[in-house]
Coordinates of C-alpha atoms in Angstrom, one line a residue:
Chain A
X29 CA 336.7 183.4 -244.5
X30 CA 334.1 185.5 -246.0
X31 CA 331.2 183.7 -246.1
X32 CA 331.3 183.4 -241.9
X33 CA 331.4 187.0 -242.0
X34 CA 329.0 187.9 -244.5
X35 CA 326.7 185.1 -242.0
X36 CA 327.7 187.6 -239.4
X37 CA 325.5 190.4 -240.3
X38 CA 322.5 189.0 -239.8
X39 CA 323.0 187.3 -236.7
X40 CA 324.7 190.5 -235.6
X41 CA 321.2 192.3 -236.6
X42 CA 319.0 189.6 -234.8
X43 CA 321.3 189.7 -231.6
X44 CA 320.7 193.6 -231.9
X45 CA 316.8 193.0 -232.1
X46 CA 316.6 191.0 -229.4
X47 CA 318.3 192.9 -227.2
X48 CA 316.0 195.5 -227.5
X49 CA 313.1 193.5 -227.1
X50 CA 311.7 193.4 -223.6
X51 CA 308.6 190.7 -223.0
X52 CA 306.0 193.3 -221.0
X53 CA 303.9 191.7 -218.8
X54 CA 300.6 190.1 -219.9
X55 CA 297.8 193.0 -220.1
X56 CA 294.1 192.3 -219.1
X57 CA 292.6 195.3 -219.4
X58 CA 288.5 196.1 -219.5
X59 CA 286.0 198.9 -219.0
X60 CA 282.5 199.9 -217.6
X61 CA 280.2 202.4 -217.3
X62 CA 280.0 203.1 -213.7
X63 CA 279.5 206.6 -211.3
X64 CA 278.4 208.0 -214.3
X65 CA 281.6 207.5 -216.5
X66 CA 283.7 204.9 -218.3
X67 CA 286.1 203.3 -215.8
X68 CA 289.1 201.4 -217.4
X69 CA 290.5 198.6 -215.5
X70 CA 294.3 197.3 -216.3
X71 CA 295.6 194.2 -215.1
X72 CA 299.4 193.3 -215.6
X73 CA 300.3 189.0 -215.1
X74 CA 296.6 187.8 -214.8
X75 CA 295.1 184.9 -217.1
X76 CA 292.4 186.0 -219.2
X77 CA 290.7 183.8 -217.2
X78 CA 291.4 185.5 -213.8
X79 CA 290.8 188.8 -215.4
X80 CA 287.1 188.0 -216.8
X81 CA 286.5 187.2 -212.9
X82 CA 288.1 189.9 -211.5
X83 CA 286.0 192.4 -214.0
X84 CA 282.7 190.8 -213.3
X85 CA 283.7 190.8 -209.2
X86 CA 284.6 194.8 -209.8
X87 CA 281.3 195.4 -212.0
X88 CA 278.9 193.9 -209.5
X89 CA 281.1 195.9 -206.9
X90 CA 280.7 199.4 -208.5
X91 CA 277.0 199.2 -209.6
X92 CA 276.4 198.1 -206.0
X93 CA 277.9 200.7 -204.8
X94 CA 276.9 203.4 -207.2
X95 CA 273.4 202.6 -206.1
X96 CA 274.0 202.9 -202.2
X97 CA 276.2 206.1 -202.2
X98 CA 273.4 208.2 -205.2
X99 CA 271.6 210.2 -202.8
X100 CA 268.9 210.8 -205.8
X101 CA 268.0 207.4 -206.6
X102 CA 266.4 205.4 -204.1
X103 CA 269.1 203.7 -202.2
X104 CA 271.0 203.3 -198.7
X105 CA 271.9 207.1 -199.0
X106 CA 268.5 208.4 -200.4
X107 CA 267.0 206.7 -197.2
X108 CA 269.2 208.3 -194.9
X109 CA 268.9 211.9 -196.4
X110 CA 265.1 211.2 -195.9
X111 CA 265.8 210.5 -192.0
X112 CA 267.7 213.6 -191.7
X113 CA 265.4 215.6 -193.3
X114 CA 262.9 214.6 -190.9
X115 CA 264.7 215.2 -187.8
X116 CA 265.7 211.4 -186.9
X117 CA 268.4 209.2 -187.2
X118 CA 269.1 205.5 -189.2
X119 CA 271.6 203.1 -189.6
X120 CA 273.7 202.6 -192.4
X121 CA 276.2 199.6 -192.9
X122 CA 279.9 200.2 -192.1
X123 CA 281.2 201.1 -195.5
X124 CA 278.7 204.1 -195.8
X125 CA 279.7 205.1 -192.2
X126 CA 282.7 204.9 -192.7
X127 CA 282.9 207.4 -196.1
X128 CA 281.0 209.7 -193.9
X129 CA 283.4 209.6 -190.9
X130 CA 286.4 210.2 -193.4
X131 CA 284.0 213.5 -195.2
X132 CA 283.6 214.8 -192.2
X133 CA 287.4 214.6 -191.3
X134 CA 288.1 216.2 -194.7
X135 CA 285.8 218.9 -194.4
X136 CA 286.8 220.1 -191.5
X137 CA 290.7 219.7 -192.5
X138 CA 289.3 221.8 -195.7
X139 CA 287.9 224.6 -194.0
X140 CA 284.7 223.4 -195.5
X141 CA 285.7 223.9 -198.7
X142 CA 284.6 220.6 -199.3
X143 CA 281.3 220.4 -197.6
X144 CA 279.3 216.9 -198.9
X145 CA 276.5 218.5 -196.8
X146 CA 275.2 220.7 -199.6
X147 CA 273.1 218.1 -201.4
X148 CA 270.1 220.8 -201.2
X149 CA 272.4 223.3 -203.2
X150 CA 273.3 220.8 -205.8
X151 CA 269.6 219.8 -206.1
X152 CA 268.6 223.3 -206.3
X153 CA 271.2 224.4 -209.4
X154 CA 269.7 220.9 -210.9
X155 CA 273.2 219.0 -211.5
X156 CA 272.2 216.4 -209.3
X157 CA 269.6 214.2 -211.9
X158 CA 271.7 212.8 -214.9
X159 CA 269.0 213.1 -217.8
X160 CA 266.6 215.6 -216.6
X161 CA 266.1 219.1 -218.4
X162 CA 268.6 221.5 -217.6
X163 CA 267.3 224.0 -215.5
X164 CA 266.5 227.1 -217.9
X165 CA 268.4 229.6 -215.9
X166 CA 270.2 230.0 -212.8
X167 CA 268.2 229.5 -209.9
X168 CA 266.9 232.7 -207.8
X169 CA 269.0 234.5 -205.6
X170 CA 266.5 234.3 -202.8
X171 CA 266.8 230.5 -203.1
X172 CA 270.2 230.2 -203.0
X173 CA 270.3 232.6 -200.0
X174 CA 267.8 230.6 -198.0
X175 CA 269.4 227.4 -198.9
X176 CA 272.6 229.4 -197.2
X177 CA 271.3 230.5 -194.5
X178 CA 270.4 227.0 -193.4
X179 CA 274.1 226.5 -193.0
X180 CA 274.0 222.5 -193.4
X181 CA 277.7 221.4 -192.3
X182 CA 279.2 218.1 -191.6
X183 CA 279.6 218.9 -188.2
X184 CA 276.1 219.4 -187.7
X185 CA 276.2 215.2 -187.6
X186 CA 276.0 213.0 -185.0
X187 CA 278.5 209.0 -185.8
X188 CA 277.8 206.8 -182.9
X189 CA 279.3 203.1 -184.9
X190 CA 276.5 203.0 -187.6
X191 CA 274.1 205.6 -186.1
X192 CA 273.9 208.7 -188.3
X193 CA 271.5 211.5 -187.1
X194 CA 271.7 215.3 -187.2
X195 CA 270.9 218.2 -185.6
X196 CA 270.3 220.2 -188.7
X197 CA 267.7 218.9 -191.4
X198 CA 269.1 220.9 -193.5
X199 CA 271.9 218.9 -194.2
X200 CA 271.6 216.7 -197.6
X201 CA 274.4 214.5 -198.2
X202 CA 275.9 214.1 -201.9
X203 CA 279.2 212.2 -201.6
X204 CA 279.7 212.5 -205.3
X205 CA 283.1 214.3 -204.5
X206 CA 284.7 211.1 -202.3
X207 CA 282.4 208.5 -203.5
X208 CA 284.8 207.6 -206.6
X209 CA 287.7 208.2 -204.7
X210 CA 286.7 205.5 -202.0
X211 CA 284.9 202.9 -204.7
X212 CA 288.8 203.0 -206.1
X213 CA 290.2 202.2 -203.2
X214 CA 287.7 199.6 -202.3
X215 CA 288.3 198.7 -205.9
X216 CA 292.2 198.1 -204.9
X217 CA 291.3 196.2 -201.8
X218 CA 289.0 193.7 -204.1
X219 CA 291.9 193.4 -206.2
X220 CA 294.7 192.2 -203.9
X221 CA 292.5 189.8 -202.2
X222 CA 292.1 188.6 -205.7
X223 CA 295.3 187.7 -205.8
X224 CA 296.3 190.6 -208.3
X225 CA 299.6 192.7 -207.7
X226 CA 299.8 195.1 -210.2
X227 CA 296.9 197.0 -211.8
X228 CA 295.3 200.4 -212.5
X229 CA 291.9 201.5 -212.0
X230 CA 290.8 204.7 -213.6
X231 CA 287.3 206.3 -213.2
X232 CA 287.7 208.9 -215.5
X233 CA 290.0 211.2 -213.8
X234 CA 289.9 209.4 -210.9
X235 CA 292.6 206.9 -210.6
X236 CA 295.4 204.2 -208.6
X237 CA 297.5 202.0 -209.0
X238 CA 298.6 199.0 -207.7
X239 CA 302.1 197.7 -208.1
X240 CA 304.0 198.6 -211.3
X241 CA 303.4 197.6 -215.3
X242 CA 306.5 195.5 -215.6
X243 CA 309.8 197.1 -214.6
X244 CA 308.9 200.8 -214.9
X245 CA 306.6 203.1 -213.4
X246 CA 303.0 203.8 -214.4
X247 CA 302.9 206.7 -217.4
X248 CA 299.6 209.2 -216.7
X249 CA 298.4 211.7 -219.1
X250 CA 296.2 214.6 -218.0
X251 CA 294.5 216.3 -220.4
X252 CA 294.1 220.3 -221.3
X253 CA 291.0 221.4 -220.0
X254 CA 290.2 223.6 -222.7
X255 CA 291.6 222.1 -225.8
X256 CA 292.0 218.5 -227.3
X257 CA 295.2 216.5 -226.5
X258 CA 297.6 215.9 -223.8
X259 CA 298.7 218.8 -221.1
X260 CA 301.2 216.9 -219.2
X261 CA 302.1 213.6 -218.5
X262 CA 303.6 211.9 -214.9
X263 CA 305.1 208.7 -213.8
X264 CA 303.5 207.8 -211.0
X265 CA 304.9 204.9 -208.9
X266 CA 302.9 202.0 -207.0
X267 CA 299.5 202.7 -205.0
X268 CA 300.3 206.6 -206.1
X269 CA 296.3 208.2 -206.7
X270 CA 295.9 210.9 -209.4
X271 CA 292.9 212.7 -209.3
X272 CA 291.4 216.2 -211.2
X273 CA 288.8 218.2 -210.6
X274 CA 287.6 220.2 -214.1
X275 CA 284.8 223.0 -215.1
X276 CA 284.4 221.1 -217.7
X277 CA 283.2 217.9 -216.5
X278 CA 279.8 219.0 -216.1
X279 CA 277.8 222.7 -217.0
X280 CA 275.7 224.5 -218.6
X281 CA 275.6 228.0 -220.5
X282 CA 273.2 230.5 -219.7
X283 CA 272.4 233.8 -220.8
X284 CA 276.2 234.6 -221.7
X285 CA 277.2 233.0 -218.2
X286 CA 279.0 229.2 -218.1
X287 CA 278.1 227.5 -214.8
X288 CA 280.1 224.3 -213.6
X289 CA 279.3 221.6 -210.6
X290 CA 281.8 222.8 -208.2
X291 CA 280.2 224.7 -206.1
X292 CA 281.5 226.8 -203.1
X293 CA 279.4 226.0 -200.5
X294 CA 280.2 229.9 -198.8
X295 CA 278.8 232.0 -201.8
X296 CA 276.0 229.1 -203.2
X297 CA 277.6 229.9 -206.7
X298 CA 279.8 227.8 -208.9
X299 CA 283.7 228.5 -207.5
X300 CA 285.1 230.5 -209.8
X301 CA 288.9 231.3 -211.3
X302 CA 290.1 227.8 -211.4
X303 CA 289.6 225.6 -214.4
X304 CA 290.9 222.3 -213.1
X305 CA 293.0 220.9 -210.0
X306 CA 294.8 218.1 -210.3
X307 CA 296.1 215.7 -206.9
X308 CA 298.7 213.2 -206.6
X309 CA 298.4 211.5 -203.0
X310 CA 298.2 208.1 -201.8
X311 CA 294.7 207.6 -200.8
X312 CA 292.1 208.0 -203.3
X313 CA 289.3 209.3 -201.1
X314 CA 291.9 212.2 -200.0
X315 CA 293.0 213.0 -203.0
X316 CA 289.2 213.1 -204.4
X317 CA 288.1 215.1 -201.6
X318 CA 291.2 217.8 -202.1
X319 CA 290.8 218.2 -205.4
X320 CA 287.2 219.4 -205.4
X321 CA 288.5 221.8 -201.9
X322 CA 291.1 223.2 -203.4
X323 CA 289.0 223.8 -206.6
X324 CA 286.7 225.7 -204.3
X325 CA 289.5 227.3 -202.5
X326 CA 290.8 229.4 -205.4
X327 CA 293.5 230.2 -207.5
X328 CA 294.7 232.0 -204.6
X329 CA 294.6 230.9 -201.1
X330 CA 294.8 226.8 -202.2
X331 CA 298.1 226.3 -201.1
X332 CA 297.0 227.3 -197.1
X333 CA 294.6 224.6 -197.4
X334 CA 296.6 221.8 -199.1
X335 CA 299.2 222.2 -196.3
X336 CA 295.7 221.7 -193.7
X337 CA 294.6 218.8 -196.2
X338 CA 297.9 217.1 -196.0
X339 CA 298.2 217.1 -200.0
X340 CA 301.7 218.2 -201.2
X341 CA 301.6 217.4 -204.7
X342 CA 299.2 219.5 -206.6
X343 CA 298.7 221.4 -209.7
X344 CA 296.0 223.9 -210.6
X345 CA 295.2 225.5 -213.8
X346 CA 293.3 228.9 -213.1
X347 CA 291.4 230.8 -215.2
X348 CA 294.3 232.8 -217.0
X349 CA 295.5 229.2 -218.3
X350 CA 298.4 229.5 -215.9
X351 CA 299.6 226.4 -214.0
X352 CA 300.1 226.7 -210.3
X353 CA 302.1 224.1 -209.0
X354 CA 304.0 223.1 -205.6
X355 CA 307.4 222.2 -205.9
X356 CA 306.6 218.7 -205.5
X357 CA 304.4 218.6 -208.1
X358 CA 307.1 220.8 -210.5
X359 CA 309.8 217.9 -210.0
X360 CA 307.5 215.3 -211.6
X361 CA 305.4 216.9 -214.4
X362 CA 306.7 216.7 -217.4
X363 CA 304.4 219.5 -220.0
X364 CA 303.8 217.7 -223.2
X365 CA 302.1 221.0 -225.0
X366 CA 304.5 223.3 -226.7
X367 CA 305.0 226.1 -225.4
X368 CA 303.9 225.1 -221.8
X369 CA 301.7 227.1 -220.1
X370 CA 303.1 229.9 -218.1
X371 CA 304.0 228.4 -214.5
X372 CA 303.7 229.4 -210.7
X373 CA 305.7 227.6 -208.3
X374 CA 304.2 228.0 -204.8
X375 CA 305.8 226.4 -201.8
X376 CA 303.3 225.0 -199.6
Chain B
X21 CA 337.1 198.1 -245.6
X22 CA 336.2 195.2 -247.2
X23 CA 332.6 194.4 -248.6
X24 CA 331.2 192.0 -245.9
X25 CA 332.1 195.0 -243.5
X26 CA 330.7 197.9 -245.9
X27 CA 327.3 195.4 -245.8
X28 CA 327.8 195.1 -241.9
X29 CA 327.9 199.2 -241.6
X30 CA 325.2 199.6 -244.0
X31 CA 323.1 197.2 -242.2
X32 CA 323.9 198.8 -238.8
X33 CA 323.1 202.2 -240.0
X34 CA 319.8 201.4 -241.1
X35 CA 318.6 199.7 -237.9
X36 CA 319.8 202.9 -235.3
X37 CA 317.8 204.8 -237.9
X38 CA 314.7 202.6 -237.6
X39 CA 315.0 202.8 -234.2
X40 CA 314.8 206.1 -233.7
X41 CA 311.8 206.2 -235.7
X42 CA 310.0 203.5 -233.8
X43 CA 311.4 205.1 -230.5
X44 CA 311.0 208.6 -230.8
X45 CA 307.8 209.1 -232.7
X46 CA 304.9 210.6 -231.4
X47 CA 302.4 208.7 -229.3
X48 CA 300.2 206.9 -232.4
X49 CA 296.8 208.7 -233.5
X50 CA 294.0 206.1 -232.7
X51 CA 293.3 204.3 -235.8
X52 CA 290.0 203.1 -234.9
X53 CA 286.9 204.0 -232.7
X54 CA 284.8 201.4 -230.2
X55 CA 281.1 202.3 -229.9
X56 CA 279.4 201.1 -226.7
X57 CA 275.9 201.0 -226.5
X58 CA 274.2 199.4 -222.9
X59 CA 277.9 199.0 -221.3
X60 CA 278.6 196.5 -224.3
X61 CA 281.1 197.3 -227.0
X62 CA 278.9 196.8 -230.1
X63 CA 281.0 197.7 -233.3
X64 CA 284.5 198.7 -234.1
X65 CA 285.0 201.6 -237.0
X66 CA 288.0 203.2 -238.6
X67 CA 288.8 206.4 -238.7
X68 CA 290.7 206.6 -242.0
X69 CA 286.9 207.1 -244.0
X70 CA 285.2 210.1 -243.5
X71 CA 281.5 208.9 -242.9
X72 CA 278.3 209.9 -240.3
X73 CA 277.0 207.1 -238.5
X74 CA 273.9 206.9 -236.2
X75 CA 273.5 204.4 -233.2
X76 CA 270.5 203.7 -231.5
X77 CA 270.5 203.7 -228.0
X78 CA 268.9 203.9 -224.9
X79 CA 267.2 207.1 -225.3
X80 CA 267.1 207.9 -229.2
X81 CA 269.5 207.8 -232.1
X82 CA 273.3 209.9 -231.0
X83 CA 274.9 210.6 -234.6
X84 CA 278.7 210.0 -234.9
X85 CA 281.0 211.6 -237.5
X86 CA 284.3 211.0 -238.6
X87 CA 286.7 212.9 -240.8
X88 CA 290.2 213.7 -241.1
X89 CA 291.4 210.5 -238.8
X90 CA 288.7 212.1 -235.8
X91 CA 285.9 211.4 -234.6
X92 CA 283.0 213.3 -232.8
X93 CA 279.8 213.1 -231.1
X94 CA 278.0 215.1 -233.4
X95 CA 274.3 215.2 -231.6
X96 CA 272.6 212.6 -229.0
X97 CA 269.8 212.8 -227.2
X98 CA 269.4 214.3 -223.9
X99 CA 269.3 218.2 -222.0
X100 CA 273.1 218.5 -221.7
X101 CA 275.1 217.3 -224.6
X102 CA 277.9 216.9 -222.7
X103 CA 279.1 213.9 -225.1
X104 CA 278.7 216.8 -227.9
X105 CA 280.5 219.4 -226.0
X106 CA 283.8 217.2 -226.1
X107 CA 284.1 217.7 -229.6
X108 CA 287.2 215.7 -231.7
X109 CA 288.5 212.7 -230.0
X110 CA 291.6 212.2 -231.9
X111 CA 294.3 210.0 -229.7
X112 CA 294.1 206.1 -227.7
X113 CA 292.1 206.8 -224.9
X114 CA 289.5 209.9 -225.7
X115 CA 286.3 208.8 -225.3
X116 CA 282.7 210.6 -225.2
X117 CA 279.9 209.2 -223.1
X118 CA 276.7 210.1 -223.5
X119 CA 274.8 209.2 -220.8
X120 CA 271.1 209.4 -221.1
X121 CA 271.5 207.5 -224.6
X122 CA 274.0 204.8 -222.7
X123 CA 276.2 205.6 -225.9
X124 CA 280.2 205.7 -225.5
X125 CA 282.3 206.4 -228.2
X126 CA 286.1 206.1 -227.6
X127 CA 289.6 205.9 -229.4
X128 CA 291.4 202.6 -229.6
X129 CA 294.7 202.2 -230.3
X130 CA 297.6 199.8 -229.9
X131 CA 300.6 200.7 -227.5
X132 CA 299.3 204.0 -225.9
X133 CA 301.7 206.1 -224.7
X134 CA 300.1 206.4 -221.5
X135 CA 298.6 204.2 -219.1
X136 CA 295.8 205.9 -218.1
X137 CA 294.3 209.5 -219.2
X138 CA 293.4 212.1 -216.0
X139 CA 291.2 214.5 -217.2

């Protein structure tokens, strides 16, 4: 009859419809300012109520933290920089013993590439203080020689549980380059005793998941250091870190000269041909403390150190704009500019 | 084919074609900005009128311009500028922070294509 299958159409069209639908996962998602940038917080299946508490829970965490681990604001880590520097030892509480036990691991598995000891180079090019004047010009060469010579090192430490002392009062400790990578996972760790099973926490280009957003895995965009809009994007599956390291994050220009906050801590200069590293690893606090390494390392010789560092998924965009990958890395990035940049596979 | 099943095709045609529209489009341009002052989002403004905005902050007064569906950080107090030096912020996600005035300016937009930017 005609009029059942003129009724047919529409149902036909809402059956269609439906089908396609699929109900995602409540979203709870919130940000702060915190270590100095926004970090975004996304929580899949919580109440609004449960994520209000889990945000204020995380806030009071990070600010807490931010405040212990800032070597240049008065704080658990300004006061043990002070000890060092005068030739004695303190105690700090088992989290901030236990980020410098895993830096001095790193550094040494990074050839001191990544050397967290450096904190009177960092204070010397000025890119420690947030809102103080720039320095008007790159600091002397004599200062940056003497501030070498003193050859602060991780090693130089002494750990005995909470004891921290050193035989070099030289060394300064600035954890900026792990300290965002361990307040994530920290941040995870707050969140699954919280009772939550699938989130994401991103500190700027710091990030890690937790579980999955509904039935697929986590989409990731990384953007082009040097223009606007999206490089290259990644799925990245439960607990997976991603973390960059850019030239652009902080600098300043100079008599014709660009100088960034990576910097090697062989040559006392900003590391140069490398415009941003990016890591995919489990752990946040390795895949923080690689990224800034292999920065340092070079558009080179980075692969011989990711093998030492254990990190098999990077990519690395050197100065020429080309992107160095491993193969591990090549299977999963998908390049979202057209044309992509000109690629390097190198087998680790 | 009768009517009822020329209506039926007709009908079917149009939704694979909306569809593909809604599936393969590009990721959506933000279509508004948040502006955070203190860690608090204070005001929300839309990027399809061109206008220049100040905020007062922390610090001083960071202007804010928009045009052409954009918008930028266009001066702020403070040495480094770094918030300035980010230029147009254009898609869900892009944000500027300008510390020293405790100013953040950042895209919003429904149904990101991405989860989470690394930059």
């Amino acid at each position: 009859m005609p009029q059942v299958r003129l009724l047919a159409a529409p149902v036909l069209l809402a059956l269609l419809l439906l089908a396609g639908c699929q109900r995602a996962p409540e979203l709870y998602q919130d940000r702060m300012l915190a270590f100095g940038t926004l970090v975004d917080i996304s929580l899949y299946g919580v109440t609004p109520e449960q994520g209000r508490a889990v945000s204020a829970r995380l806030q009071q965490q990070f600010l807490a933290q931010q405040q212990a681990w800032n070597p240049w604001q008065p704080g658990a880590l300004a006061t043990l920089n002070a000890a060092l520097a005068a030739g004695h030892g303190t105690t700090v509480d088992a989290q901030l013993a236990h980020l410098i036990a895993r830096g001095r691991a790193l550094a040494a598995a990074s050839g001191d590439r990544f050397n967290p000891a450096i904190g009177n180079l960092i204070e010397l090019w000025g890119f420690h203080r947030a809102d103080s004047a720039l320095p008007s010009a790159v600091p002397a060469p004599q200062a940056v020689d003497q501030a070498l010579a003193q050859r602060p090192r991780m090693v130089d430490l002494q750990l005995d549980g909470l004891q921290v002392s050193s035989r070099n009062p030289a060394v300064q400790l600035d954890l900026g380059a792990l300290a965002k990578g361990y307040a994530v996972d920290l941040a995870l760790e707050t969140l699954r005793e919280m009772g939550v099973e699938n989130a994401l926490v991103n500190a700027g280009g710091d990030l890690r998941t937790l579980g999955r957003p509904g039935k697929r895995p986590w989409r990731i965009g990384i953007k082009n250091p040097r223009e606007p809009g999206v490089l290259a994007s990644l799925e990245v599956d439960a607990g997976e870190s991603v973390f960059t390291s850019g030239d652009y994050e902080r600098f300043f220009e100079h008599a014709g000269g660009r100088y960034h906050h990576i910097l090697d801590p062989a040559t006392g200069y900003p590391a140069g041909g490398v415009r941003s590293v990016t890591i995919v690893h489990d752990d946040a606090v390795t895949a923080d403390a690689a990224a800034t390494a292999l920065f340092v390392a070079g558009p080179e010789a980075w692969p011989a150190v990711a093998r030492a560092m254990d990190v098999r998924q990077v990519m690395l965009i050197d100065a020429q704009g080309r992107a160095q990958m491993t193969p591990a890395m090549a299977e999963r990035i998908q390049f979202e500019r057209q044309p992509a940049p000109p690629i390097l596979i190198r087998p680790l | 084919m009768s009517r009822t099943d020329t209506v039926i095709t007709i009908l079917a045609a149009l939704l694979v074609a909306a569809l593909y529209w809604l599936l393969w489009q590009r990721g959506p341009a933000g279509s508004e900005a948040s502006i955070w002052v203190a860690g608090q989002e204070t005001m929300r403004v839309p990027l399809s009128v061109d206008r220049r905005l100040e905020v007062e902050g922390a610090v001083g007064r960071s202007v804010i311009e928009i045009a052409d569906g954009a918008v930028r950080v266009l001066d702020s107090p403070g040495p480094r500028k770094i918030c300035v030096r980010m230029g147009w912020l254009r898609e869900a996600g892009d944000s500027a922070i300008c510390l020293p005035n405790q100013v953040v300016v950042r895209i919003e937009g429904d149904q990101p294509r991405f989860d989470a930017m690394n930059f």
